Tab-separated table of C-alpha atoms in Angstrom:
chain	number	residue	atom	x	y	z
A	1	MET	CA	-0.097	-0.187	-0.049
A	2	CYS	CA	2.855	2.533	0.754
A	3	LEU	CA	4.909	1.529	-2.288
A	4	THR	CA	1.946	2.026	-4.551
A	5	ALA	CA	0.894	5.599	-3.226
A	6	VAL	CA	4.832	6.398	-3.540
A	7	VAL	CA	4.513	5.804	-7.234
A	8	VAL	CA	1.082	7.108	-8.002
A	9	PHE	CA	1.181	10.353	-6.436
A	10	PRO	CA	4.236	11.639	-8.480
A	11	LEU	CA	2.399	10.373	-11.519
A	12	LEU	CA	-0.849	12.143	-10.635
A	13	ASN	CA	1.207	15.452	-10.204
A	14	ALA	CA	3.017	14.832	-13.381
A	15	LEU	CA	-0.274	14.139	-15.469
A	16	VAL	CA	-1.619	17.668	-14.055
A	17	LYS	CA	1.807	19.389	-15.122
A	18	TYR	CA	1.296	17.760	-18.437
A	19	LEU	CA	-2.373	19.102	-18.815
A	20	LEU	CA	-1.220	22.753	-17.836
A	21	ILE	CA	1.409	22.821	-20.405
A	22	ASN	CA	-1.150	21.639	-23.099
A	23	ASP	CA	-3.126	24.696	-22.086
A	24	TYR	CA	-6.130	23.105	-20.283
A	25	SER	CA	-7.666	25.398	-17.617
A	26	ILE	CA	-7.384	24.426	-13.871
A	27	VAL	CA	-11.463	24.190	-13.662
A	28	GLN	CA	-11.392	21.590	-16.076
A	29	ILE	CA	-8.533	19.677	-14.761
A	30	MET	CA	-9.937	19.507	-11.438
A	31	TRP	CA	-13.581	18.958	-12.886
A	32	MET	CA	-12.372	15.832	-14.628
A	33	ARG	CA	-10.216	14.780	-11.615
A	34	SER	CA	-13.245	14.847	-9.332
A	35	VAL	CA	-15.768	13.097	-11.532
A	36	VAL	CA	-13.341	10.349	-11.868
A	37	HIS	CA	-12.048	10.314	-8.480
A	38	MET	CA	-15.739	10.113	-6.828
A	39	ALA	CA	-16.829	7.316	-9.470
A	40	TRP	CA	-13.922	5.392	-8.269
A	41	MET	CA	-14.695	5.681	-4.676
A	42	LEU	CA	-18.433	4.620	-5.169
A	43	VAL	CA	-17.325	1.591	-7.143
A	44	LEU	CA	-14.878	0.715	-4.457
A	45	PHE	CA	-17.163	1.301	-1.447
A	46	LEU	CA	-20.933	1.136	-2.218
A	47	PRO	CA	-21.244	-2.414	-2.969
A	48	TYR	CA	-19.655	-2.962	0.649
A	49	GLY	CA	-21.578	-0.209	2.649
A	50	GLY	CA	-24.429	0.952	0.394
A	51	ILE	CA	-26.152	4.196	0.665
A	52	ARG	CA	-25.442	4.556	4.249
A	53	LEU	CA	-21.695	5.470	3.494
A	54	LEU	CA	-23.283	8.561	2.370
A	55	ARG	CA	-24.460	9.647	5.665
A	56	SER	CA	-22.196	11.356	8.115
A	57	ASN	CA	-22.224	12.003	11.823
A	58	ARG	CA	-20.433	15.352	11.042
A	59	PRO	CA	-21.742	16.773	7.902
A	60	GLY	CA	-20.629	20.140	8.560
A	61	LEU	CA	-16.993	19.051	9.539
A	62	GLN	CA	-16.849	16.797	6.211
A	63	LEU	CA	-17.571	19.888	4.146
A	64	VAL	CA	-15.132	21.964	5.795
A	65	ARG	CA	-12.711	19.219	5.154
A	66	SER	CA	-13.522	18.981	1.753
A	67	THR	CA	-13.323	22.516	1.018
A	68	LEU	CA	-9.850	22.793	2.307
A	69	GLN	CA	-8.878	20.059	0.019
A	70	LEU	CA	-10.006	22.179	-2.788
A	71	VAL	CA	-8.163	25.051	-1.713
A	72	ALA	CA	-5.029	23.030	-1.291
A	73	LEU	CA	-5.750	21.585	-5.020
A	74	VAL	CA	-6.059	25.073	-6.416
A	75	LEU	CA	-2.873	26.541	-4.723
A	76	TYR	CA	-1.103	23.732	-5.380
A	77	ILE	CA	-1.871	23.607	-9.184
A	78	ILE	CA	-1.170	27.034	-9.894
A	79	ALA	CA	2.118	26.517	-7.969
A	80	LEU	CA	2.714	23.765	-10.447
A	81	SER	CA	2.224	26.110	-13.252
A	82	HIS	CA	5.604	27.910	-12.466
A	83	VAL	CA	7.581	25.520	-10.331
A	84	PRO	CA	9.572	22.368	-11.319
A	85	LEU	CA	7.531	19.145	-10.267
A	86	THR	CA	10.359	17.824	-8.124
A	87	ALA	CA	10.892	20.878	-6.124
A	88	LEU	CA	7.086	21.551	-5.593
A	89	THR	CA	6.891	18.030	-4.340
A	90	MET	CA	9.697	18.913	-1.730
A	91	ALA	CA	8.504	21.976	-0.556
A	92	PHE	CA	5.108	20.357	-0.013
A	93	PHE	CA	6.193	18.291	2.522
A	94	THR	CA	6.143	21.367	5.056
A	95	ALA	CA	2.551	20.069	5.540
A	96	PRO	CA	3.368	17.408	8.154
A	97	LEU	CA	5.577	19.967	10.175
A	98	MET	CA	2.465	22.099	10.116
A	99	VAL	CA	0.195	19.114	11.196
A	100	VAL	CA	2.481	19.076	14.303
A	101	ALA	CA	2.238	22.918	14.909
A	102	LEU	CA	-1.721	23.053	14.391
A	103	SER	CA	-2.241	19.785	16.642
A	104	VAL	CA	-1.768	21.914	19.515
A	105	PRO	CA	-4.335	24.430	19.294
A	106	MET	CA	-6.998	22.114	17.405
A	107	LEU	CA	-6.272	18.587	19.158
A	108	GLY	CA	-4.889	19.618	22.406
A	109	GLU	CA	-1.736	17.725	21.937
A	110	ARG	CA	1.443	18.553	23.744
A	111	VAL	CA	4.493	19.482	21.388
A	112	GLY	CA	8.101	19.597	23.342
A	113	PRO	CA	10.742	21.930	22.581
A	114	ARG	CA	12.642	19.500	20.519
A	115	ARG	CA	9.744	18.829	18.346
A	116	TRP	CA	9.016	22.615	17.847
A	117	ALA	CA	12.618	23.075	16.891
A	118	ALA	CA	12.411	20.304	14.055
A	119	VAL	CA	9.518	22.309	12.665
A	120	ALA	CA	11.456	25.242	12.449
A	121	VAL	CA	14.441	23.798	10.946
A	122	GLY	CA	11.994	22.164	8.382
A	123	PHE	CA	10.942	25.415	7.231
A	124	ALA	CA	14.333	26.587	6.764
A	125	GLY	CA	14.782	23.664	4.567
A	126	ALA	CA	11.803	24.903	2.333
A	127	ALA	CA	13.507	28.474	2.347
A	128	VAL	CA	16.608	26.854	0.809
A	129	ILE	CA	14.519	25.008	-1.947
A	130	PHE	CA	12.723	28.593	-2.741
A	131	ARG	CA	15.782	30.576	-2.195
A	132	PRO	CA	15.562	34.130	-3.731
A	133	GLY	CA	17.647	34.522	-6.626
A	134	GLY	CA	17.673	30.586	-7.708
A	135	GLU	CA	15.987	29.097	-10.718
A	136	ILE	CA	12.936	28.414	-8.998
A	137	ILE	CA	10.492	31.399	-9.257
A	138	HIS	CA	10.452	32.077	-5.570
A	139	TRP	CA	7.258	34.579	-5.552
A	140	SER	CA	5.433	31.232	-5.676
A	141	PHE	CA	6.739	30.317	-2.345
A	142	PRO	CA	3.590	31.695	-0.504
A	143	LEU	CA	1.291	29.602	-2.668
A	144	VAL	CA	3.047	26.368	-1.798
A	145	LEU	CA	2.891	27.383	2.177
A	146	GLY	CA	-0.537	27.962	1.362
A	147	ALA	CA	-1.370	24.850	-0.147
A	148	ALA	CA	0.853	22.891	2.615
A	149	ALA	CA	-1.111	24.883	5.342
A	150	ALA	CA	-4.628	24.043	3.856
A	151	TYR	CA	-3.609	20.436	3.459
A	152	ALA	CA	-2.333	20.306	7.042
A	153	LEU	CA	-5.832	21.362	8.331
A	154	PHE	CA	-7.333	18.877	6.278
A	155	GLN	CA	-4.955	16.338	7.831
A	156	ILE	CA	-5.945	17.733	11.280
A	157	GLN	CA	-9.741	17.126	10.456
A	158	THR	CA	-9.160	13.711	9.239
A	159	ARG	CA	-7.853	12.893	12.504
A	160	GLN	CA	-10.763	14.435	14.216
A	161	LEU	CA	-13.403	12.503	12.068
A	162	ALA	CA	-11.665	9.162	12.574
A	163	ALA	CA	-13.638	8.597	15.607
A	164	GLN	CA	-16.662	10.100	14.012
A	165	ASP	CA	-17.500	8.500	10.604
A	166	ASP	CA	-16.360	5.326	8.647
A	167	TYR	CA	-13.154	5.884	6.832
A	168	ARG	CA	-15.106	5.124	3.670
A	169	THR	CA	-17.592	7.756	4.398
A	170	THR	CA	-14.345	10.326	4.710
A	171	ALA	CA	-12.875	9.203	1.538
A	172	ILE	CA	-16.038	9.878	-0.358
A	173	TYR	CA	-16.727	13.205	1.123
A	174	THR	CA	-13.006	14.121	0.410
A	175	ILE	CA	-13.819	15.536	-3.272
A	176	VAL	CA	-17.358	16.515	-2.782
A	177	VAL	CA	-16.827	20.419	-2.822
A	178	ALA	CA	-14.693	20.111	-5.375
A	179	LEU	CA	-16.931	18.007	-7.720
A	180	VAL	CA	-19.953	20.555	-6.902
A	181	GLY	CA	-17.779	23.705	-7.322
A	182	THR	CA	-15.979	22.729	-10.487
A	183	THR	CA	-19.279	20.958	-12.135
A	184	ILE	CA	-20.784	24.526	-11.659
A	185	ALA	CA	-18.030	26.499	-13.333
A	186	GLY	CA	-16.975	23.616	-15.652
A	187	PRO	CA	-18.863	24.525	-18.658
A	188	PHE	CA	-17.445	28.069	-19.108
A	189	PHE	CA	-13.881	26.531	-19.173
A	190	TRP	CA	-14.393	23.373	-21.182
A	191	THR	CA	-12.348	22.436	-23.994
A	192	TRP	CA	-12.455	18.908	-25.698
A	193	PRO	CA	-9.347	16.824	-25.038
A	194	ALA	CA	-7.466	17.183	-28.479
A	195	SER	CA	-6.563	13.268	-28.385
A	196	LEU	CA	-6.854	9.868	-27.109
A	197	GLU	CA	-3.536	10.938	-25.050
A	198	HIS	CA	-5.144	13.716	-23.315
A	199	TRP	CA	-8.193	11.844	-22.544
A	200	GLY	CA	-6.216	9.284	-20.878
A	201	ALA	CA	-4.463	11.973	-19.001
A	202	PHE	CA	-7.759	13.152	-17.813
A	203	ILE	CA	-8.827	9.794	-16.746
A	204	GLY	CA	-5.525	8.976	-14.898
A	205	LEU	CA	-5.861	12.153	-12.598
A	206	GLY	CA	-8.992	10.640	-10.932
A	207	LEU	CA	-7.907	7.029	-11.182
A	208	PHE	CA	-4.223	7.563	-9.637
A	209	GLY	CA	-5.635	10.050	-7.027
A	210	GLY	CA	-8.437	7.753	-5.822
A	211	LEU	CA	-6.026	4.870	-5.626
A	212	GLY	CA	-3.453	6.866	-4.053
A	213	HIS	CA	-5.658	8.018	-1.128
A	214	TYR	CA	-7.369	4.646	-0.818
A	215	CYS	CA	-3.913	2.818	-0.506
A	216	VAL	CA	-2.812	5.558	2.292
A	217	ILE	CA	-5.990	4.908	4.265
A	218	LYS	CA	-5.532	1.434	3.992
A	219	ALA	CA	-2.031	1.625	4.751
A	220	TYR	CA	-2.682	3.720	8.154
A	221	GLU	CA	-5.437	1.074	8.972
A	222	TYR	CA	-2.806	-1.757	9.060
A	223	GLY	CA	0.192	-0.147	10.322
A	224	ARG	CA	1.476	2.424	13.002
A	225	ALA	CA	1.803	5.804	11.715
A	226	SER	CA	5.354	6.180	13.032
A	227	VAL	CA	6.119	3.351	10.611
A	228	VAL	CA	4.010	4.133	7.648
A	229	GLY	CA	4.643	8.074	7.892
A	230	PRO	CA	8.007	7.886	6.635
A	231	PHE	CA	7.357	6.076	3.687
A	232	ASP	CA	5.879	9.049	2.138
A	233	TYR	CA	9.037	10.765	1.817
A	234	GLY	CA	9.626	7.941	-1.086
A	235	GLN	CA	7.552	10.672	-3.147
A	236	LEU	CA	10.788	12.642	-3.505
A	237	ILE	CA	12.413	10.012	-5.563
A	238	GLY	CA	9.304	9.241	-7.443
A	239	ALA	CA	8.899	12.954	-8.295
A	240	ALA	CA	12.624	13.336	-9.214
A	241	VAL	CA	12.571	10.398	-11.725
A	242	VAL	CA	9.435	11.531	-13.449
A	243	GLY	CA	10.419	15.179	-13.722
A	244	PHE	CA	13.601	14.284	-15.359
A	245	LEU	CA	12.047	11.450	-17.419
A	246	TRP	CA	8.767	13.400	-18.516
A	247	PHE	CA	9.819	17.200	-18.442
A	248	GLY	CA	13.600	17.229	-18.488
A	249	GLU	CA	13.927	18.749	-14.830
A	250	VAL	CA	17.208	18.692	-13.343
A	251	VAL	CA	17.334	19.136	-9.489
A	252	ASP	CA	20.098	21.271	-8.271
A	253	LEU	CA	22.445	20.820	-5.062
A	254	TRP	CA	20.638	23.426	-3.266
A	255	THR	CA	17.094	22.017	-3.550
A	256	TRP	CA	18.123	18.350	-2.485
A	257	LEU	CA	19.784	20.037	0.603
A	258	GLY	CA	16.610	21.776	1.334
A	259	ALA	CA	14.799	18.437	0.790
A	260	ALA	CA	16.886	16.595	3.030
A	261	ILE	CA	16.547	19.241	5.810
A	262	ILE	CA	12.827	18.913	5.624
A	263	VAL	CA	13.046	15.017	5.602
A	264	ALA	CA	15.137	14.890	8.540
A	265	SER	CA	12.929	17.183	10.339
A	266	GLY	CA	9.713	14.892	9.567
A	267	LEU	CA	11.581	11.870	10.554
A	268	TYR	CA	12.951	13.196	13.506
A	269	ILE	CA	9.410	14.469	14.824
A	270	ALA	CA	8.025	10.840	13.695
A	271	ARG	CA	10.406	9.394	15.753
A	272	ARG	CA	9.502	11.701	18.952
A	273	GLU	CA	6.030	11.032	18.518
A	274	ALA	CA	6.425	7.434	18.386
A	275	VAL	CA	8.275	7.551	21.692
A	276	HIS	CA	6.024	10.322	23.392
A	277	GLY	CA	2.754	10.087	21.377
A	278	GLY	CA	1.755	6.256	21.449
A	279	GLY	CA	3.391	5.710	18.052
A	280	ARG	CA	1.608	8.384	15.981
A	281	GLY	CA	3.619	10.261	13.594
A	282	PRO	CA	2.987	13.328	11.488
A	283	LYS	CA	0.880	11.857	8.506
A	284	ALA	CA	1.970	13.370	5.301
A	285	SER	CA	-0.056	11.197	2.431
A	286	LEU	CA	0.491	14.119	-0.053
A	287	GLY	CA	-0.807	14.686	-3.374
A	288	PRO	CA	-3.630	16.791	-3.114
């Protein structure tokens, strides 16, 4: 499950970048991803849970969580228009660090000075990736941080809903707001895909997105977060390989250095939470 998610999320992001390069609108990309994602979730879950899976004990919180997913998607895709795929993936791994910071006011968890220091160091690593004057367009840095912040809040609410709703209900609600919003706006931005290759890319968005999130959910069901979480950092390798083979992106030394700082901070926090927090580490499960 972990290895599947590590592979499909970089492919998902590469498909988004590919469609952006071919001048398809963000709204159309999000609508196609939402439609296929929702269909994939319904095919997977409805035969085993029926229509009752659409009933939530916390519908308001589910809709807020789904809205945060939409915000994270929009900011992430806009940033992807200007930032190399690998660098964006690396910087987006600040989201688990934000989860640690937000868990204090929102979940009442205790975070010691060592973990706060690790969070600060992790953000320093992101600044190294988006260094002013480097090859990466650094004005997009706030977009990446905004996407990571929205996704961190999304993860916090995923924890809050874990004891309230079936995980299949939460998986279905994840894409509801994006689906409704882009369905309303979609006709104004629609362009017919120019080839079977483009149709395949659009369908792949939802298939990879749904499969990736399903694998993450199942991995956390069977394994401890402190064990499962670090596997997400394998996406950095996947993004580097896909970025190089598909888009000819070459990651420089400073970008790898920033990524190493972020990964080291995340792994340290995961270890500290495994020792002091009952085996629960910062969940990444990235790839909005």
